[in-house]
Short mmCIF file of C-alpha atoms in Angstrom, two decimals:
data_model
loop_
_atom_site.label_atom_id
_atom_site.label_comp_id
_atom_site.label_asym_id
_atom_site.label_seq_id
_atom_site.Cartn_x
_atom_site.Cartn_y
_atom_site.Cartn_z
CA MET W 1 -62.80 65.38 -123.72
CA ALA W 2 -59.40 65.07 -125.80
CA VAL W 3 -58.36 61.75 -126.69
CA SER W 4 -55.80 62.29 -129.66
CA LYS W 5 -52.51 60.06 -128.50
CA PHE W 6 -51.02 63.33 -130.26
CA SER W 7 -51.74 65.90 -127.30
CA ASP W 8 -49.69 66.08 -124.71
CA VAL W 9 -51.92 68.04 -122.67
CA ASP W 10 -55.27 66.57 -121.57
CA GLU W 11 -58.32 68.48 -121.65
CA TYR W 12 -58.27 70.08 -118.18
CA GLY W 13 -54.56 71.92 -119.43
CA PHE W 14 -52.15 69.89 -117.69
CA LYS W 15 -49.20 68.19 -119.25
CA ARG W 16 -48.70 64.31 -119.85
CA GLU W 17 -45.50 62.92 -118.41
CA PRO W 18 -43.04 61.85 -121.67
CA ASP W 19 -43.91 57.70 -120.46
CA PHE W 20 -47.18 58.95 -120.76
CA ASP W 21 -49.28 54.89 -121.65
CA TYR W 22 -51.17 56.98 -124.59
CA GLN W 23 -52.79 53.51 -125.60
CA SER W 24 -53.96 52.17 -122.55
CA TYR W 25 -55.73 55.53 -122.16
CA GLU W 26 -57.30 55.54 -125.42
CA ASN W 27 -58.22 51.99 -124.89
CA ILE W 28 -60.09 53.49 -121.74
CA MET W 29 -61.90 56.56 -123.46
CA SER W 30 -63.39 54.73 -126.26
CA SER W 31 -65.59 53.87 -124.47
CA TYR W 32 -65.93 56.44 -121.75
CA LEU W 33 -67.04 59.23 -124.20
CA SER W 34 -69.82 56.75 -125.31
CA VAL W 35 -70.82 57.12 -121.89
CA LEU W 36 -70.59 60.91 -121.59
CA THR W 37 -72.48 61.45 -124.05
CA THR W 38 -75.12 59.16 -123.21
CA ARG W 39 -75.02 60.92 -119.51
CA SER W 40 -75.12 64.38 -120.50
CA MET W 41 -78.43 63.89 -122.70
CA ARG W 42 -80.14 62.34 -119.41
CA TRP W 43 -78.39 65.60 -117.05
CA GLN W 44 -80.00 67.95 -119.29
CA LYS W 45 -82.96 66.43 -119.00
CA PHE W 46 -82.85 65.69 -115.07
CA LEU W 47 -82.21 68.92 -114.53
CA LYS W 48 -85.17 70.50 -116.94
CA SER W 49 -87.36 68.12 -114.84
CA ALA W 50 -87.91 69.11 -111.76
CA ASP W 51 -85.86 70.37 -108.59
CA MET W 52 -83.27 67.86 -108.82
CA LEU W 53 -83.07 67.82 -104.67
CA LYS W 54 -86.78 66.24 -104.64
CA ASN W 55 -85.78 63.51 -106.10
CA ARG W 56 -82.27 62.49 -103.96
CA SER W 57 -81.88 58.34 -104.76
CA LYS W 58 -82.36 59.79 -108.82
CA LEU W 59 -79.96 62.12 -107.65
CA LYS W 60 -77.15 60.27 -105.98
CA ARG W 61 -77.47 57.54 -108.83
CA PHE W 62 -76.70 60.03 -111.60
CA VAL W 63 -74.31 61.52 -109.32
CA ARG W 64 -72.30 58.43 -109.04
CA LYS W 65 -72.29 57.77 -112.58
CA GLY W 66 -70.58 61.28 -113.00
CA VAL W 67 -71.64 64.86 -113.29
CA PRO W 68 -70.64 66.23 -116.81
CA GLY W 69 -68.09 69.06 -116.90
CA SER W 70 -70.54 72.11 -118.40
CA LEU W 71 -72.68 71.37 -115.59
CA ARG W 72 -70.44 70.60 -112.69
CA GLU W 73 -70.49 74.25 -111.07
CA GLU W 74 -74.23 74.39 -111.25
CA VAL W 75 -75.01 70.42 -109.83
CA TRP W 76 -72.05 71.07 -107.46
CA MET W 77 -73.01 74.55 -106.12
CA LYS W 78 -76.87 72.37 -105.33
CA THR W 79 -75.96 69.04 -103.78
CA SER W 80 -73.46 70.33 -101.33
CA GLY W 81 -75.93 73.36 -100.35
CA ALA W 82 -73.15 76.14 -101.28
CA LYS W 83 -76.01 77.81 -103.38
CA GLU W 84 -77.89 77.95 -100.51
CA LEU W 85 -75.36 79.14 -98.16
CA GLN W 86 -74.62 82.30 -100.86
CA GLN W 87 -78.41 83.09 -101.28
CA GLN W 88 -78.35 83.67 -97.36
CA GLN W 89 -74.71 85.61 -97.82
CA PRO W 90 -74.64 87.05 -101.33
CA ASN W 91 -72.38 89.87 -100.64
CA LEU W 92 -69.96 88.10 -98.18
CA TYR W 93 -67.24 86.98 -101.31
CA GLN W 94 -66.40 90.88 -102.13
CA THR W 95 -66.50 92.28 -98.64
CA LEU W 96 -64.10 89.77 -97.37
CA LEU W 97 -61.56 91.12 -100.40
CA THR W 98 -62.41 94.33 -98.73
CA TYR W 99 -60.37 92.91 -95.39
CA GLU W 100 -57.32 94.60 -94.31
CA TYR W 101 -55.06 91.02 -95.15
CA ASP W 102 -53.03 89.55 -93.13
CA GLN W 103 -49.68 89.71 -94.27
CA GLU W 104 -48.18 86.51 -93.05
CA ILE W 105 -50.83 84.36 -94.49
CA SER W 106 -50.84 86.67 -98.08
CA ASP W 107 -47.25 86.00 -98.21
CA GLN W 108 -47.60 82.38 -97.58
CA ILE W 109 -50.09 81.81 -100.10
CA LYS W 110 -48.42 84.07 -102.74
CA LEU W 111 -44.93 81.53 -101.51
CA ASP W 112 -47.38 78.68 -102.89
CA LEU W 113 -49.62 80.34 -106.01
CA PRO W 114 -46.86 79.34 -108.60
CA ARG W 115 -45.99 75.96 -106.98
CA THR W 116 -49.43 75.40 -107.39
CA PHE W 117 -50.55 72.77 -110.97
CA PRO W 118 -46.99 74.70 -112.58
CA ASP W 119 -47.47 71.58 -115.10
CA ASN W 120 -51.09 72.81 -116.36
CA ILE W 121 -50.70 75.71 -119.38
CA HIS W 122 -53.85 77.79 -118.48
CA PHE W 123 -53.53 77.98 -114.75
CA GLU W 124 -51.15 80.82 -114.66
CA GLU W 125 -54.03 82.92 -115.61
CA TYR W 126 -56.17 81.35 -112.60
CA GLN W 127 -53.80 83.09 -109.89
CA VAL W 128 -54.86 86.51 -109.12
CA SER W 129 -58.31 84.90 -108.23
CA LEU W 130 -56.68 81.87 -107.07
CA TYR W 131 -55.26 84.43 -104.16
CA ASN W 132 -57.82 86.18 -103.98
CA VAL W 133 -60.20 82.83 -103.20
CA LEU W 134 -57.94 81.94 -101.11
CA ILE W 135 -56.89 85.10 -98.88
CA ALA W 136 -61.24 85.58 -98.69
CA PHE W 137 -61.27 82.39 -96.95
CA ALA W 138 -58.76 82.96 -94.34
CA HIS W 139 -60.59 86.21 -93.70
CA HIS W 140 -63.51 84.37 -92.88
CA ASN W 141 -62.70 81.43 -91.35
CA ARG W 142 -59.60 82.43 -88.92
CA THR W 143 -59.46 78.93 -87.03
CA VAL W 144 -58.25 77.67 -90.47
CA GLY W 145 -56.65 80.61 -91.96
CA TYR W 146 -54.58 79.34 -94.99
CA CYS W 147 -52.72 76.26 -94.98
CA GLN W 148 -51.15 73.50 -97.70
CA GLY W 149 -53.42 71.91 -99.75
CA LEU W 150 -55.89 74.36 -99.63
CA ASN W 151 -54.04 75.62 -102.64
CA TYR W 152 -54.73 72.31 -104.92
CA ILE W 153 -58.49 72.28 -103.75
CA ALA W 154 -59.01 76.02 -104.72
CA GLY W 155 -57.05 76.07 -107.74
CA LEU W 156 -59.15 72.77 -109.32
CA LEU W 157 -62.40 74.05 -108.48
CA LEU W 158 -61.22 77.33 -109.76
CA LEU W 159 -60.18 75.05 -113.17
CA VAL W 160 -63.77 73.85 -112.98
CA THR W 161 -65.64 76.61 -112.47
CA LYS W 162 -63.72 79.11 -113.84
CA ASN W 163 -65.61 81.51 -111.37
CA GLU W 164 -64.25 82.88 -108.20
CA VAL W 165 -67.62 82.86 -106.07
CA SER W 166 -68.67 79.73 -106.81
CA SER W 167 -64.91 78.22 -106.41
CA PHE W 168 -65.03 80.47 -102.69
CA TRP W 169 -68.44 79.14 -101.56
CA LEU W 170 -67.56 75.72 -103.09
CA LEU W 171 -64.42 75.89 -100.81
CA LYS W 172 -65.98 76.95 -98.09
CA VAL W 173 -68.47 73.82 -97.45
CA LEU W 174 -65.76 71.25 -98.48
CA VAL W 175 -63.29 72.48 -95.43
CA GLU W 176 -65.89 73.85 -92.91
CA ASP W 177 -69.21 71.15 -93.47
CA ILE W 178 -68.21 68.09 -95.27
CA VAL W 179 -64.11 67.67 -94.11
CA PRO W 180 -63.81 69.97 -90.79
CA LEU W 181 -61.42 69.63 -88.51
CA TYR W 182 -58.82 68.19 -91.45
CA HIS W 183 -57.56 71.79 -92.54
CA THR W 184 -57.11 73.17 -88.83
CA LYS W 185 -53.55 73.21 -86.99
CA THR W 186 -54.65 70.37 -85.08
CA MET W 187 -56.00 68.23 -87.85
CA ASP W 188 -58.05 66.32 -85.22
CA ASN W 189 -60.48 64.62 -87.59
CA LEU W 190 -58.23 64.55 -90.46
CA ILE W 191 -55.35 62.47 -87.75
CA THR W 192 -58.86 60.29 -86.82
CA ASP W 193 -59.53 59.45 -90.19
CA ILE W 194 -56.22 57.67 -91.28
CA ASP W 195 -56.56 55.80 -88.21
CA VAL W 196 -59.88 54.28 -89.32
CA LEU W 197 -58.68 54.25 -92.84
CA SER W 198 -55.91 51.91 -91.52
CA GLU W 199 -58.57 49.72 -89.65
CA LEU W 200 -61.14 49.28 -92.76
CA ILE W 201 -58.32 48.20 -94.46
CA ARG W 202 -56.82 45.76 -91.57
CA LEU W 203 -60.27 44.37 -91.85
CA ARG W 204 -60.84 44.28 -95.61
CA ALA W 205 -57.56 43.55 -96.85
CA PRO W 206 -55.44 42.07 -94.14
CA ASP W 207 -53.06 40.75 -95.42
CA VAL W 208 -52.23 44.39 -97.69
CA HIS W 209 -52.24 46.27 -93.56
CA ARG W 210 -49.71 43.75 -92.14
CA HIS W 211 -47.20 44.05 -95.37
CA ILE W 212 -47.23 47.85 -95.40
CA PHE W 213 -46.75 47.51 -91.34
CA ASP W 214 -43.52 45.40 -92.15
CA LEU W 215 -42.06 47.40 -94.45
CA GLY W 216 -42.56 50.25 -92.09
CA LEU W 217 -44.69 53.06 -93.45
CA PRO W 218 -46.80 54.91 -91.46
CA TRP W 219 -50.84 55.27 -92.78
CA PRO W 220 -50.17 59.12 -92.31
CA VAL W 221 -47.48 59.28 -94.79
CA ILE W 222 -49.35 57.46 -96.70
CA ALA W 223 -52.59 59.02 -96.60
CA THR W 224 -52.25 62.58 -95.06
CA LYS W 225 -51.63 63.71 -98.67
CA TRP W 226 -54.69 62.24 -100.32
CA PHE W 227 -56.82 63.56 -97.46
CA ILE W 228 -55.91 67.14 -96.99
CA CYS W 229 -55.92 67.43 -101.35
CA LEU W 230 -59.27 65.36 -101.69
CA TYR W 231 -57.23 63.43 -103.84
CA ALA W 232 -56.28 66.40 -106.01
CA GLU W 233 -52.21 65.96 -107.16
CA VAL W 234 -52.80 62.17 -106.51
CA VAL W 235 -54.93 60.49 -108.28
CA PRO W 236 -55.76 61.24 -112.64
CA THR W 237 -57.49 64.07 -112.86
CA GLU W 238 -60.58 63.58 -113.92
CA THR W 239 -61.04 60.53 -111.35
CA VAL W 240 -61.01 63.63 -108.71
CA LEU W 241 -63.27 65.45 -110.52
CA ARG W 242 -65.85 62.22 -109.91
CA ILE W 243 -64.75 61.68 -106.50
CA TRP W 244 -66.34 65.20 -105.85
CA ASP W 245 -68.94 64.54 -108.24
CA CYS W 246 -69.81 62.36 -105.17
CA LEU W 247 -67.65 63.99 -102.12
CA PHE W 248 -70.01 67.36 -102.57
CA LEU W 249 -73.55 65.03 -102.11
CA GLU W 250 -72.36 62.00 -99.86
CA GLY W 251 -69.77 63.62 -97.71
CA ASN W 252 -66.41 62.85 -96.55
CA LYS W 253 -67.42 59.33 -96.30
CA ILE W 254 -66.70 58.75 -99.90
CA LEU W 255 -62.78 59.58 -98.67
CA LEU W 256 -62.76 56.31 -96.70
CA ARG W 257 -64.32 54.59 -100.27
CA VAL W 258 -61.58 55.77 -102.22
CA GLY W 259 -58.21 55.07 -99.90
CA LEU W 260 -60.05 51.74 -99.57
CA THR W 261 -60.66 50.39 -102.79
CA VAL W 262 -57.44 51.88 -104.05
CA VAL W 263 -55.73 49.42 -101.84
CA VAL W 264 -57.89 46.85 -102.24
CA ARG W 265 -57.43 46.71 -106.04
CA LEU W 266 -54.18 47.39 -106.49
CA ARG W 267 -53.16 44.46 -103.72
CA GLN W 268 -51.37 42.50 -105.67
CA GLU W 269 -48.75 45.28 -106.91
CA LEU W 270 -48.43 46.41 -103.24
CA LEU W 271 -47.58 43.19 -102.06
CA GLU W 272 -45.14 42.67 -104.46
CA THR W 273 -43.22 45.24 -103.24
CA ASP W 274 -40.15 44.32 -101.11
CA ASP W 275 -38.85 47.62 -99.62
CA ILE W 276 -40.05 51.03 -98.59
CA SER W 277 -38.63 53.06 -101.68
CA THR W 278 -40.90 51.09 -103.96
CA LEU W 279 -43.81 51.38 -101.85
CA ILE W 280 -43.73 54.80 -101.67
CA GLY W 281 -43.19 55.10 -104.97
CA LEU W 282 -46.41 53.04 -105.71
CA PHE W 283 -48.62 55.18 -103.71
CA ARG W 284 -47.06 58.52 -105.53
CA ALA W 285 -47.29 57.16 -108.71
CA LEU W 286 -50.89 56.46 -108.55
CA ASP W 287 -51.73 59.48 -110.82
CA LYS W 288 -49.77 57.41 -113.63
CA SER W 289 -52.21 53.81 -112.68
CA ASN W 290 -54.01 52.32 -115.30
CA VAL W 291 -57.28 51.18 -112.41
CA LEU W 292 -57.42 54.91 -111.83
CA MET W 293 -57.15 56.51 -114.68
CA ASP W 294 -59.84 54.20 -115.49
CA CYS W 295 -62.09 56.39 -113.55
CA HIS W 296 -65.84 54.77 -114.90
CA GLU W 297 -64.93 51.67 -113.62
CA PHE W 298 -63.33 52.86 -110.10
CA MET W 299 -66.22 54.97 -108.97
CA LYS W 300 -68.12 52.03 -109.63
CA SER W 301 -65.68 49.67 -107.76
CA ILE W 302 -65.79 52.24 -104.59
CA PHE W 303 -69.23 51.20 -104.23
CA LYS W 304 -68.72 47.82 -104.80
CA VAL W 305 -65.06 47.18 -103.07
CA PRO W 306 -65.92 48.28 -99.22
CA GLY W 307 -69.07 46.58 -99.05
CA ASN W 308 -70.91 48.55 -96.99
CA LEU W 309 -69.84 51.14 -94.75
CA ARG W 310 -72.74 52.52 -92.59
CA ARG W 311 -72.05 56.40 -90.87
CA SER W 312 -72.62 54.75 -87.84
CA GLN W 313 -70.41 51.90 -87.87
CA LEU W 314 -67.52 54.63 -89.17
CA ASP W 315 -68.16 56.97 -86.50
CA ALA W 316 -68.04 54.78 -83.60
CA MET W 317 -64.73 54.05 -84.97
CA ARG W 318 -63.74 58.16 -84.84
CA GLN W 319 -64.90 58.46 -81.55
CA ARG W 320 -62.79 55.25 -80.46
CA PHE W 321 -59.79 56.44 -82.05
CA TYR W 322 -60.21 59.82 -81.51
CA SER W 323 -60.93 59.56 -77.36
CA GLU W 324 -57.24 56.43 -77.33
CA ARG W 325 -55.60 59.63 -78.68
CA MET W 326 -56.89 61.81 -76.61
CA ALA W 327 -56.41 59.63 -73.33
CA SER W 328 -52.63 58.68 -74.35
CA LYS W 329 -51.95 62.20 -74.80
CA SER W 330 -53.38 63.32 -71.13
CA LYS W 331 -50.68 60.31 -70.11
CA VAL W 332 -48.27 62.01 -71.96
CA SER W 333 -48.59 65.37 -70.21
#
């Protein structure tokens, strides 16, 4: 992983902003590099020793400490269940690419190709692959088809795996199994999870929740892109990938942990904002935040700061907010 203060491009090919804080980055990376080296050796040994899926507790511990970049494709495919699904239909992706495509969806995807990671020096060479992955998925899942946000997810998958087939299967698992009904026209689960996140923040950081409410910034404005893009194009790239390491294994609860931790960790900065434009600016600059740049410490904190988030508790909250929203819709109609 590159740490040269002279490099204006990160290790994934993204150009750094002119105001990038190289000094803070080098301070963070000087310790993180040694962590990566140690973790890489332990992962190699872990993968050779046995079927990693059989030792769930050790796997979770390893994943939470980060998957080495060179192993991400293999680990993500296994932990997400994508590998098993692919083995059941090994020719699915190639078959989908032979289908007659929907012209409207094809045009929409083509429109978004140059908008996807324009600041990445490598991505132009992936645009054909990105089109293939997105059009194949649209053919496969007619309910979702294509929506903005999928281009960033599939694009980052391609940058990591450099493999169309793996990217397709990982995208399928994410959209259909890990965050179902996030990317449909009604976005039912996305809206519900934003309500859940808002409630968790109200319970854990009531002063911040009140402050944001008083300034008049609705949570959907803040968090829709967080969840639609699974934090891609929101936080620093290495931090996104560390989030995805956990997301593929532990599921969508990770997205709520991350959102809640962001707000709690940035509590003082958020409380110091005194108008809505400054508040929006702070949320839009998360990719420059030193708190989020230090991905290793941030990922440790998402399992400490929120405390115990039981799945049963989250499911009950989801059911309550969804039912309230449906009841409200019925009254209007």
